[in-house]
CSV table of C-alpha atoms and ligand atoms in Angstrom, one decimal:
chain,number,residue,atom,x,y,z
V,576,UNK,CA,81.9,-10.3,99.3
V,577,UNK,CA,84.8,-12.7,99.5
V,578,UNK,CA,85.2,-15.5,97.0
V,579,UNK,CA,88.0,-18.1,97.2
V,580,UNK,CA,89.5,-19.7,94.2
V,581,UNK,CA,92.3,-22.1,93.5
V,582,UNK,CA,94.3,-21.5,90.3
V,583,UNK,CA,96.1,-24.6,89.0
V,584,UNK,CA,98.4,-25.2,86.1
V,585,UNK,CA,101.7,-23.9,84.7
V,586,UNK,CA,103.0,-20.6,86.1
V,587,UNK,CA,105.7,-18.7,84.2
V,588,UNK,CA,107.3,-15.5,85.6
V,589,UNK,CA,110.6,-13.6,85.7
V,590,UNK,CA,111.6,-13.1,89.3
V,591,UNK,CA,115.1,-11.9,88.2
V,592,UNK,CA,116.0,-9.9,85.0
V,593,UNK,CA,117.4,-12.9,83.1
V,594,UNK,CA,115.5,-15.8,84.6
V,595,UNK,CA,112.4,-17.4,83.2
V,596,UNK,CA,110.9,-19.4,86.0
V,597,UNK,CA,108.6,-22.2,84.8
V,598,UNK,CA,106.6,-24.1,87.5
V,599,UNK,CA,103.5,-26.1,87.8
V,600,UNK,CA,101.4,-26.0,90.9
V,601,UNK,CA,98.5,-24.1,92.5
V,602,UNK,CA,97.8,-20.9,94.4
V,603,UNK,CA,94.9,-20.0,96.6
V,604,UNK,CA,93.3,-16.5,96.2
V,605,UNK,CA,90.5,-14.7,98.0
V,606,UNK,CA,89.2,-12.2,95.5
V,607,UNK,CA,87.9,-9.7,98.0
V,608,UNK,CA,86.2,-7.6,95.3
V,609,UNK,CA,89.3,-6.9,93.4
V,610,UNK,CA,91.7,-6.6,96.3
V,611,UNK,CA,92.6,-10.3,96.4
V,612,UNK,CA,96.1,-11.5,97.1
V,613,UNK,CA,97.8,-14.9,96.8
V,614,UNK,CA,97.2,-16.4,100.2
V,615,UNK,CA,99.1,-19.6,99.6
V,616,UNK,CA,101.2,-21.1,96.8
V,617,UNK,CA,102.2,-24.8,96.5
V,618,UNK,CA,104.5,-25.9,93.7
V,619,UNK,CA,104.1,-29.6,94.5
V,620,UNK,CA,100.4,-29.8,93.6
V,621,UNK,CA,99.8,-32.1,90.7
V,622,UNK,CA,96.1,-31.7,89.9
V,623,UNK,CA,92.9,-29.9,90.9
V,624,UNK,CA,91.9,-32.5,93.5
V,625,UNK,CA,95.4,-32.5,94.9
V,626,UNK,CA,95.2,-28.7,95.3
V,627,UNK,CA,91.9,-28.9,97.2
V,628,UNK,CA,93.4,-31.5,99.6
V,629,UNK,CA,96.7,-29.7,100.0
V,630,UNK,CA,95.1,-26.3,100.7
V,631,UNK,CA,92.3,-28.0,102.8
V,632,UNK,CA,89.5,-25.9,101.2
V,633,UNK,CA,86.5,-26.9,99.0
V,634,UNK,CA,86.6,-24.0,96.5
V,635,UNK,CA,86.3,-23.8,92.7
V,636,UNK,CA,89.5,-24.6,90.8
V,637,UNK,CA,90.4,-22.5,87.8
V,638,UNK,CA,92.7,-24.6,85.5
V,639,UNK,CA,95.0,-23.1,82.9
V,640,UNK,CA,94.9,-24.9,79.5
V,641,UNK,CA,97.5,-27.6,79.1
V,642,UNK,CA,99.0,-25.7,76.2
V,643,UNK,CA,99.0,-22.4,78.2
V,644,UNK,CA,100.1,-20.8,81.4
V,645,UNK,CA,99.5,-18.1,83.9
V,646,UNK,CA,101.8,-15.1,83.6
V,647,UNK,CA,101.9,-11.9,85.7
V,648,UNK,CA,99.8,-9.1,84.3
V,649,UNK,CA,101.7,-6.5,82.3
V,650,UNK,CA,102.5,-3.0,83.7
V,651,UNK,CA,102.3,-0.1,81.3
V,652,UNK,CA,104.3,2.6,83.0
V,653,UNK,CA,103.5,5.3,80.5
V,654,UNK,CA,100.4,5.6,78.3
V,655,UNK,CA,98.3,8.5,77.1
V,656,UNK,CA,94.7,7.2,77.3
V,657,UNK,CA,93.5,10.4,75.5
V,658,UNK,CA,95.7,9.8,72.5
V,659,UNK,CA,94.4,6.3,71.7
V,660,UNK,CA,92.3,7.4,68.6
V,661,UNK,CA,95.6,8.6,67.0
V,662,UNK,CA,97.4,5.2,67.4
V,663,UNK,CA,99.2,4.8,64.1
V,664,UNK,CA,98.7,8.3,63.0
V,665,UNK,CA,101.9,10.2,63.0
V,666,UNK,CA,103.1,10.6,59.4
V,667,UNK,CA,106.7,11.7,59.2
V,668,UNK,CA,106.6,13.9,62.2
V,669,UNK,CA,109.0,14.1,65.1
V,670,UNK,CA,108.2,15.0,68.7
V,671,UNK,CA,107.6,18.7,68.7
V,672,UNK,CA,105.7,19.0,65.4
V,673,UNK,CA,103.8,15.8,66.3
V,674,UNK,CA,102.5,17.4,69.4
V,675,UNK,CA,101.2,20.5,67.6
V,676,UNK,CA,99.9,18.7,64.5
V,677,UNK,CA,98.3,15.6,65.9
V,678,UNK,CA,98.3,15.5,69.7
V,679,UNK,CA,97.1,18.8,71.1
V,680,UNK,CA,94.1,19.0,68.7
V,681,UNK,CA,93.0,15.5,69.7
V,682,UNK,CA,93.5,15.9,73.4
V,683,UNK,CA,91.7,19.3,73.5
V,684,UNK,CA,88.7,17.7,71.6
V,685,UNK,CA,88.0,15.5,74.7
V,686,UNK,CA,87.1,18.4,76.8
V,687,UNK,CA,86.7,21.6,74.8
V,688,UNK,CA,84.5,22.7,71.9
V,689,UNK,CA,87.3,25.0,70.8
V,690,UNK,CA,89.5,22.1,69.6
V,691,UNK,CA,90.6,22.6,65.9
V,692,UNK,CA,89.4,19.1,65.4
V,693,UNK,CA,85.8,20.4,65.5
V,694,UNK,CA,86.5,23.1,62.9
V,695,UNK,CA,85.0,21.2,60.0
V,696,UNK,CA,82.4,19.3,62.1
V,697,UNK,CA,78.8,19.5,61.0
V,698,UNK,CA,77.5,17.9,64.2
V,699,UNK,CA,77.6,20.0,67.3
V,700,UNK,CA,80.7,19.0,69.3
V,701,UNK,CA,80.2,16.7,72.3
V,702,UNK,CA,83.6,16.5,73.9
V,703,UNK,CA,82.6,14.4,76.9
V,704,UNK,CA,80.9,11.8,74.8
V,705,UNK,CA,84.1,11.6,72.8
V,706,UNK,CA,86.1,11.1,76.0
V,707,UNK,CA,83.7,8.5,77.2
V,708,UNK,CA,84.1,6.4,74.0
V,709,UNK,CA,87.9,6.8,74.0
V,710,UNK,CA,88.3,5.9,77.7
V,711,UNK,CA,86.0,3.0,77.6
V,712,UNK,CA,87.8,1.6,74.6
V,713,UNK,CA,91.4,2.1,75.8
V,714,UNK,CA,90.7,0.4,79.2
V,715,UNK,CA,88.9,-2.5,77.6
V,716,UNK,CA,91.6,-2.8,74.9
V,717,UNK,CA,94.6,-2.7,77.4
V,718,UNK,CA,92.9,-5.3,79.6
V,719,UNK,CA,92.4,-7.6,76.7
V,720,UNK,CA,96.1,-7.3,76.0
V,721,UNK,CA,96.9,-8.4,79.5
V,722,UNK,CA,97.7,-5.0,81.0
V,723,UNK,CA,96.6,-5.1,84.7
V,724,UNK,CA,98.3,-1.9,85.8
V,725,UNK,CA,98.7,1.3,83.8
V,726,UNK,CA,99.9,4.8,84.4
V,727,UNK,CA,97.7,7.1,82.4
V,728,UNK,CA,97.9,10.6,81.1
V,729,UNK,CA,94.4,12.0,80.4
V,730,UNK,CA,94.0,15.6,79.3
V,731,UNK,CA,93.9,19.0,81.1
V,732,UNK,CA,90.1,18.7,81.5
V,733,UNK,CA,89.0,17.8,85.0
V,734,UNK,CA,85.6,16.3,84.2
V,735,UNK,CA,87.0,14.1,81.4
V,736,UNK,CA,89.9,13.0,83.6
V,737,UNK,CA,87.5,12.1,86.4
V,738,UNK,CA,85.6,10.0,83.8
V,739,UNK,CA,88.8,8.1,83.0
V,740,UNK,CA,89.2,7.3,86.7
V,741,UNK,CA,85.5,6.2,86.9
V,742,UNK,CA,85.9,3.9,83.9
V,743,UNK,CA,89.2,2.3,85.1
V,744,UNK,CA,87.7,1.7,88.5
V,745,UNK,CA,84.5,0.2,87.1
V,746,UNK,CA,86.3,-2.1,84.7
V,747,UNK,CA,88.8,-3.0,87.5
V,748,UNK,CA,92.1,-2.0,86.1
V,749,UNK,CA,94.8,-0.8,88.5
V,750,UNK,CA,95.3,2.7,87.2
V,751,UNK,CA,97.2,5.9,88.0
V,752,UNK,CA,95.3,8.8,86.6
V,753,UNK,CA,97.1,11.9,85.5
V,754,UNK,CA,95.4,15.2,84.8
V,755,UNK,CA,97.8,16.8,82.4
V,756,UNK,CA,99.4,20.1,83.6
V,757,UNK,CA,100.4,22.6,81.0
V,758,UNK,CA,100.2,26.4,81.4
V,759,UNK,CA,103.3,28.0,79.9
V,760,UNK,CA,101.9,30.3,77.2
V,761,UNK,CA,104.9,30.2,74.8
V,762,UNK,CA,104.9,26.4,74.8
V,763,UNK,CA,101.2,25.5,74.8
V,764,UNK,CA,98.5,26.5,72.2
V,765,UNK,CA,96.0,29.1,73.3
V,766,UNK,CA,93.1,26.6,72.7
V,767,UNK,CA,94.7,24.0,75.0
V,768,UNK,CA,96.3,25.1,78.2
V,769,UNK,CA,95.6,25.9,81.8
V,770,UNK,CA,95.0,29.6,82.4
V,771,UNK,CA,97.5,30.0,85.3
V,772,UNK,CA,99.4,28.2,88.0
V,773,UNK,CA,96.4,28.7,90.3
V,774,UNK,CA,94.1,26.9,87.8
V,775,UNK,CA,96.7,24.1,87.3
V,776,UNK,CA,97.0,23.5,91.0
V,777,UNK,CA,93.2,23.8,91.8
V,778,UNK,CA,92.3,21.3,89.1
V,779,UNK,CA,95.0,18.9,90.1
V,780,UNK,CA,93.8,19.1,93.7
V,781,UNK,CA,90.3,18.4,92.5
V,782,UNK,CA,91.4,15.4,90.6
V,783,UNK,CA,93.3,14.1,93.6
V,784,UNK,CA,90.2,14.4,95.7
V,785,UNK,CA,88.1,12.7,93.1
V,786,UNK,CA,90.4,9.7,92.8
V,787,UNK,CA,90.4,9.4,96.6
V,788,UNK,CA,86.6,9.5,96.7
V,789,UNK,CA,86.6,6.5,94.3
V,790,UNK,CA,89.3,4.5,96.1
V,791,UNK,CA,90.4,5.9,99.5
V,792,UNK,CA,93.1,3.2,99.7
V,793,UNK,CA,94.7,4.3,96.4
V,794,UNK,CA,95.6,0.6,95.7
V,795,UNK,CA,93.3,0.3,92.6
V,796,UNK,CA,92.9,3.9,91.4
V,797,UNK,CA,95.1,6.8,92.4
V,798,UNK,CA,95.9,10.2,91.1
V,799,UNK,CA,99.4,10.8,89.7
V,800,UNK,CA,100.8,14.3,89.5
V,801,UNK,CA,101.4,15.0,85.8
V,802,UNK,CA,103.4,18.0,84.6
V,803,UNK,CA,103.4,17.2,80.9
V,804,UNK,CA,107.1,18.0,80.5
V,805,UNK,CA,109.3,20.8,81.6
V,806,UNK,CA,108.7,23.1,78.6
V,807,UNK,CA,104.9,23.0,79.0
V,808,UNK,CA,104.9,24.3,82.6
V,809,UNK,CA,105.6,27.7,84.2
V,810,UNK,CA,108.6,27.3,86.6
V,811,UNK,CA,106.3,28.3,89.5
V,812,UNK,CA,103.9,25.6,88.5
V,813,UNK,CA,106.6,23.0,88.5
V,814,UNK,CA,107.6,24.1,92.0
V,815,UNK,CA,104.0,24.0,93.3
V,816,UNK,CA,103.5,20.5,91.7
V,817,UNK,CA,106.7,19.3,93.4
V,818,UNK,CA,105.4,20.6,96.8
V,819,UNK,CA,102.0,19.1,96.2
V,820,UNK,CA,103.5,15.7,95.4
V,821,UNK,CA,105.4,15.8,98.6
V,822,UNK,CA,102.5,17.0,100.7
V,823,UNK,CA,100.1,14.4,99.4
V,824,UNK,CA,102.7,11.6,99.0
V,825,UNK,CA,101.7,11.0,95.4
V,826,UNK,CA,103.4,9.6,92.4
V,827,UNK,CA,104.7,12.0,89.7
V,828,UNK,CA,105.0,11.3,86.0
V,829,UNK,CA,106.5,13.4,83.2
V,830,UNK,CA,108.7,13.1,80.1
V,831,UNK,CA,112.5,13.6,80.0
V,832,UNK,CA,115.1,13.9,77.3
V,833,UNK,CA,113.1,12.2,74.6
V,834,UNK,CA,114.2,14.2,71.5
V,835,UNK,CA,117.3,16.4,70.9
V,836,UNK,CA,115.3,19.5,69.9
V,837,UNK,CA,113.3,19.1,73.1
V,838,UNK,CA,116.6,18.9,75.1
V,839,UNK,CA,117.8,22.1,73.4
V,840,UNK,CA,114.5,23.9,74.1
V,841,UNK,CA,114.7,23.0,77.8
V,842,UNK,CA,118.2,24.5,77.9
V,843,UNK,CA,116.8,27.7,76.4
V,844,UNK,CA,113.8,27.9,78.7
V,845,UNK,CA,115.7,27.0,81.9
V,846,UNK,CA,119.1,28.7,81.4
V,847,UNK,CA,119.8,28.5,85.2
V,848,UNK,CA,119.8,24.7,85.3
V,849,UNK,CA,122.7,22.7,84.0
V,850,UNK,CA,120.6,19.8,82.6
V,851,UNK,CA,117.1,18.5,81.9
V,852,UNK,CA,117.2,16.3,85.0
V,853,UNK,CA,118.4,19.3,87.0
V,854,UNK,CA,115.3,21.2,86.0
V,855,UNK,CA,113.1,18.6,87.6
V,856,UNK,CA,115.4,18.2,90.6
V,857,UNK,CA,115.4,22.0,91.1
V,858,UNK,CA,111.6,21.9,91.4
V,859,UNK,CA,111.6,18.8,93.6
V,860,UNK,CA,110.0,16.6,91.0
V,861,UNK,CA,112.7,13.9,91.0
V,862,UNK,CA,111.3,11.8,93.8
V,863,UNK,CA,111.4,8.1,94.5
V,864,UNK,CA,107.8,8.0,93.2
V,865,UNK,CA,108.6,9.8,89.9
V,866,UNK,CA,108.2,8.0,86.5
V,867,UNK,CA,110.3,9.6,83.8
V,868,UNK,CA,109.3,8.6,80.3
V,869,UNK,CA,111.9,8.1,77.5
V,870,UNK,CA,115.3,9.2,79.0
V,871,UNK,CA,116.8,8.6,75.6
V,872,UNK,CA,119.5,11.3,75.7
V,873,UNK,CA,120.5,11.5,79.4
V,874,UNK,CA,124.1,12.2,80.2
V,875,UNK,CA,125.9,9.9,82.7
V,876,UNK,CA,125.6,12.7,85.3
V,877,UNK,CA,121.9,12.9,84.7
V,878,UNK,CA,121.6,9.1,85.0
V,879,UNK,CA,123.5,9.3,88.3
V,880,UNK,CA,121.2,12.1,89.6
V,881,UNK,CA,118.1,10.0,88.6
V,882,UNK,CA,119.5,7.0,90.5
V,883,UNK,CA,120.4,9.1,93.6
V,884,UNK,CA,116.9,10.4,93.7
V,885,UNK,CA,115.5,6.9,93.2
V,886,UNK,CA,113.4,8.2,90.3
V,887,UNK,CA,112.4,5.6,87.7
V,888,UNK,CA,112.5,5.4,83.9
V,889,UNK,CA,109.7,4.3,81.5
V,890,UNK,CA,111.3,2.9,78.4
V,891,UNK,CA,109.0,3.4,75.4
V,892,UNK,CA,110.8,1.8,72.4
V,893,UNK,CA,107.9,1.8,69.9
V,894,UNK,CA,107.4,5.5,70.4
V,895,UNK,CA,111.1,6.3,70.2
V,896,UNK,CA,111.3,4.5,66.8
V,897,UNK,CA,108.0,5.9,65.4
V,898,UNK,CA,108.9,9.5,66.2
V,899,UNK,CA,112.6,9.0,65.4
V,900,UNK,CA,113.5,10.1,68.9
V,901,UNK,CA,116.6,7.9,69.2
V,902,UNK,CA,117.8,4.7,70.9
V,903,UNK,CA,117.3,4.5,74.7
V,904,UNK,CA,120.4,2.8,76.2
V,905,UNK,CA,118.5,0.5,78.5
V,906,UNK,CA,121.5,-1.6,79.5
V,907,UNK,CA,123.5,1.5,80.4
V,908,UNK,CA,120.6,2.7,82.6
V,909,UNK,CA,120.3,-0.6,84.3
V,910,UNK,CA,124.1,-0.8,84.8
V,911,UNK,CA,124.0,2.7,86.4
V,912,UNK,CA,121.4,1.4,88.9
V,913,UNK,CA,118.4,3.1,87.4
V,914,UNK,CA,115.1,1.2,87.7
V,915,UNK,CA,113.4,0.7,84.3
V,916,UNK,CA,110.0,-0.5,83.2
V,917,UNK,CA,108.2,-0.4,79.8
V,918,UNK,CA,105.6,2.0,78.4
V,919,UNK,CA,103.6,1.9,75.2
V,920,UNK,CA,103.4,5.7,75.1
V,921,UNK,CA,100.3,5.6,73.0
V,922,UNK,CA,100.1,7.4,70.6
V,923,UNK,CA,103.7,8.4,70.2
V,924,UNK,CA,103.8,4.6,70.3
V,925,UNK,CA,101.5,3.1,67.8
V,926,UNK,CA,100.5,0.1,69.8
V,927,UNK,CA,98.7,-0.2,73.2
V,928,UNK,CA,100.3,-3.7,73.7
V,929,UNK,CA,103.0,-4.2,76.3
V,930,UNK,CA,103.9,-7.4,74.6
V,931,UNK,CA,104.7,-5.3,71.6
V,932,UNK,CA,106.8,-3.0,73.8
V,933,UNK,CA,108.7,-6.1,74.9
V,934,UNK,CA,109.4,-6.9,71.3
V,935,UNK,CA,110.4,-3.4,70.5
V,936,UNK,CA,112.7,-3.2,73.5
V,937,UNK,CA,114.5,-6.3,72.3
V,938,UNK,CA,114.8,-4.9,68.8
V,939,UNK,CA,116.0,-1.4,69.9
V,940,UNK,CA,118.6,-3.0,72.3
V,941,UNK,CA,120.1,-4.8,69.3
V,942,UNK,CA,120.5,-1.5,67.4
V,943,UNK,CA,122.2,-0.1,70.5
V,944,UNK,CA,124.5,-3.0,70.4
V,945,UNK,CA,125.2,-2.5,66.8
V,946,UNK,CA,126.1,1.2,67.4
V,947,UNK,CA,128.5,0.0,70.2
V,948,UNK,CA,130.8,-2.0,68.0
V,949,UNK,CA,128.3,-4.9,67.8
V,950,UNK,CA,128.7,-5.6,71.5
V,951,UNK,CA,125.9,-8.1,72.3
V,952,UNK,CA,126.0,-7.2,76.0
V,953,UNK,CA,123.5,-4.4,75.1
V,954,UNK,CA,121.0,-7.0,73.7
V,955,UNK,CA,118.0,-7.7,75.9
V,956,UNK,CA,116.8,-11.3,76.1
V,957,UNK,CA,113.2,-12.3,75.9
V,958,UNK,CA,113.3,-13.0,79.7
V,959,UNK,CA,114.7,-9.5,80.4
V,960,UNK,CA,112.1,-7.9,78.2
V,961,UNK,CA,109.4,-9.8,80.1
V,962,UNK,CA,111.0,-8.8,83.4
V,963,UNK,CA,110.9,-5.1,82.4
V,964,UNK,CA,107.2,-5.6,81.6
V,965,UNK,CA,106.3,-7.1,85.0
V,966,UNK,CA,108.8,-6.9,87.8
V,967,UNK,CA,110.6,-3.9,86.4
V,968,UNK,CA,107.3,-2.1,85.9
V,969,UNK,CA,106.3,-3.0,89.5
V,970,UNK,CA,109.3,-1.2,90.8
V,971,UNK,CA,108.7,1.8,88.5
V,972,UNK,CA,105.1,2.3,89.8
V,973,UNK,CA,106.1,1.7,93.4
V,974,UNK,CA,104.4,-1.7,93.6
V,975,UNK,CA,107.4,-4.0,94.1
V,976,UNK,CA,106.5,-7.1,96.0
V,977,UNK,CA,102.8,-6.4,95.4
V,978,UNK,CA,102.5,-7.2,91.7
V,979,UNK,CA,104.6,-8.7,89.0
V,980,UNK,CA,105.0,-12.3,90.3
V,981,UNK,CA,103.4,-15.3,92.0
V,982,UNK,CA,104.7,-14.9,95.6
V,983,UNK,CA,102.4,-15.2,98.6
V,984,UNK,CA,101.0,-11.8,99.5
V,985,UNK,CA,101.1,-10.5,95.9
V,986,UNK,CA,97.9,-9.3,94.2
V,987,UNK,CA,96.4,-11.8,91.8
V,988,UNK,CA,97.0,-9.5,88.8
V,989,UNK,CA,97.4,-12.2,86.2
V,990,UNK,CA,96.9,-13.1,82.5
V,991,UNK,CA,96.2,-16.6,81.3
V,992,UNK,CA,98.1,-17.2,78.0
V,993,UNK,CA,97.0,-19.7,75.4
V,994,UNK,CA,98.7,-20.8,72.2
V,995,UNK,CA,97.6,-23.0,69.2
V,996,UNK,CA,98.5,-26.7,69.1
V,997,UNK,CA,99.0,-27.7,65.5
V,998,UNK,CA,97.5,-31.1,64.6
V,999,UNK,CA,98.8,-33.5,61.9
V,1000,UNK,CA,96.6,-32.0,59.3
V,1001,UNK,CA,98.1,-28.6,60.0
V,1002,UNK,CA,95.1,-27.2,61.8
V,1003,UNK,CA,95.5,-25.0,64.9
V,1004,UNK,CA,93.4,-22.7,67.0
V,1005,UNK,CA,93.7,-19.1,65.7
V,1006,UNK,CA,96.0,-17.6,68.3
V,1007,UNK,CA,98.8,-16.2,66.1
V,1008,UNK,CA,101.3,-18.6,67.8
V,1009,UNK,CA,101.5,-22.1,66.4
V,1010,UNK,CA,103.0,-24.8,68.7
V,1011,UNK,CA,104.0,-28.1,67.2
V,1012,UNK,CA,104.5,-29.8,70.5
V,1013,UNK,CA,108.3,-30.4,70.5
V,1014,UNK,CA,109.2,-26.9,71.6
V,1015,UNK,CA,110.6,-26.4,75.1
V,1016,UNK,CA,108.5,-24.1,77.4
V,1017,UNK,CA,111.3,-21.5,77.1
V,1018,UNK,CA,111.0,-21.6,73.3
V,1019,UNK,CA,107.2,-21.4,73.5
V,1020,UNK,CA,107.5,-18.2,75.6
V,1021,UNK,CA,109.9,-16.8,72.9
V,1022,UNK,CA,107.4,-17.6,70.2
V,1023,UNK,CA,104.7,-15.9,72.2
V,1024,UNK,CA,106.8,-12.8,72.7
V,1025,UNK,CA,107.7,-12.5,69.0
V,1026,UNK,CA,104.3,-13.4,67.4
V,1027,UNK,CA,101.7,-13.0,70.1
V,1028,UNK,CA,98.8,-10.6,70.5
V,1029,UNK,CA,95.4,-10.4,72.3
V,1030,UNK,CA,94.3,-13.7,70.8
V,1031,UNK,CA,96.7,-15.3,73.3
V,1032,UNK,CA,95.1,-13.7,76.3
V,1033,UNK,CA,92.3,-15.9,77.4
V,1034,UNK,CA,91.5,-14.4,80.8
V,1035,UNK,CA,92.8,-11.5,82.9
V,1036,UNK,CA,92.3,-10.9,86.6
V,1037,UNK,CA,93.2,-7.8,88.7
V,1038,UNK,CA,93.2,-8.3,92.5
V,1039,UNK,CA,91.4,-11.7,91.9
V,1040,UNK,CA,88.6,-10.1,90.0
V,1041,UNK,CA,88.0,-11.4,86.5
V,1042,UNK,CA,88.3,-8.3,84.3
V,1043,UNK,CA,88.6,-9.8,80.8
V,1044,UNK,CA,87.6,-13.0,79.2
V,1045,UNK,CA,88.1,-13.8,75.5
V,1046,UNK,CA,85.1,-15.2,73.8
M,2231,GUN,N1,106.3,15.2,75.5
M,2231,GUN,C1,105.4,16.0,75.9
M,2231,GUN,N2,104.2,15.6,75.7
M,2231,GUN,C2,104.3,14.3,75.1
M,2231,GUN,C3,103.4,13.3,74.7
M,2231,GUN,O1,102.2,13.5,74.7
M,2231,GUN,N3,104.0,12.2,74.2
M,2231,GUN,C4,105.3,12.0,74.1
M,2231,GUN,N4,105.8,10.9,73.6
M,2231,GUN,N5,106.2,13.0,74.5
M,2231,GUN,C5,105.7,14.1,75.0
M,2232,FE,FE1,104.3,10.1,76.4
C-alpha cells in the first residue's frame, strides 16, 4: 500500500556539525509501508495549499504546529534493551562490579530460570514473559522519545532476542538486533554464558537468519554481530565472529576502553596484543561497520587505528558519568577523524533519551575543557550535540545519506517537536519547555535541548509510517 503525504511547516536539522539549519517549506513523502523516502522538498512553499499546487498532487497535508518543528529522528547507536528495567539502578558501582551485581542477573532472567533474580521468587519464573514486557516497553519508550533508529543489545538467549526483533519490526522502529556473545568461562558467570564457541556461532547464525526472515532487505531490522566485549569472549570466538561479520557483510558492535580496570584486564587476558583496539583488529572485528561503545581511554595510536579501519565510536556520556568511567574526549576523537555518534547505553546510562545524551555530551565536554586548562575548544555546542544525535549517528550505523536530515531520497524518519507558548496570565501547555515568544528559533532549540523530554515529541515517523503519537 502506498500513501502519499505532504509535510508542511518549520524544519530544523544539523547538516554540518556546528550548523543549525532552520527552514520553512514542505516535503512530499510516499510512506510505502514504512519504507518511504522524501521524494521532493521545496523550501519556497508558504502554506498547505501552496504545497499542493507546487508538488502538483492532491494528498493530505500534515502541518507542524506553529510553535513547533520537524526534526530528524534520533539515532541511539548503543542501547541494551534487556537492561531497561535497571535504568537508574546502579548504586555506587563501577563497570566490572556493576556487571556482576546488577546486569548479568537481570539479563539472564529474560531467558533462563537459573537467574539469581528468581532465587527468592514465589511465582514460577516465566523468562519469556519478562522479555516480552521489557522489549515492548523499551521500543515504545524510545519511540516516544523520538528515537527512530537504535542499535540494540538483547541477551544471549536466541528466542528472547528474536522476540526483540519481532517487536521492533511490528512497532516500526529501525533496529539493529544483537544477540549477545559471551563464552569465556573465567569472565562470565556460570549461570549466564554460551557453552562454547560452537554454541555462540550457531545461535548467532540463527539470529541472523531470523532477522532476515523478518526483513530480507535489512533496512528496517537487521542482525548486528555482538561480542559483548573482549574479556567476555574466547579468542577463537572473536575470530569466528570477525569472519562471520565479513562473510555475511554485517554490522558489528562491542565495547572498548570504557573503564581503566577493564583496560588492565584486557592486557592480562590478551598479552600478545599491544592494545585494546589491537585485540579487536587482530580478530578482524575493526571493520567499517563496527560500532565501538565508549572509547573513553583510547591512546592516540588506538584512535588512529580506529580511524584507519573506519570503525565508529558511540559516545555514551550519561553512562560514563553514572559508572564513573571517565570523560570521553569527543573533540579529540573528531579531530583525529573518527566518526562519533551518541548512545544512551541503558542501563549503564540511566536514561533511554537521546536528548538526554545530547545534554550529557555537552556537559561532559565542558569537564574535558576544564581538565585541559579551561580550553573551550573542547566544548560541544547544542548544534554539535544534535548533529552527533542525528547525522553523526547516521554515519556510525552506516546510514549516512539515508537518515539524519531532510534531503531528497532520505527516509522520512522524523519527530515533530512542540513547545509551550506562555500566555499573559502565565499559562502554557505542559511540555516542560516554556516559550515566551521573543526567543529566536536557535534559542528555542537550546531551550528544548536543555529542558525537553517526551512531552515535546508530538509525533514520530519511521520510513513515513506513523509510529508514535502523543495523546
Ligand atoms: N561492558 C561489557 N558489557 C557491558 C554492558 O552491558 N554495559 C556497559 N556499559 N559496558 C559493558
Ligand atoms: Fe553498553
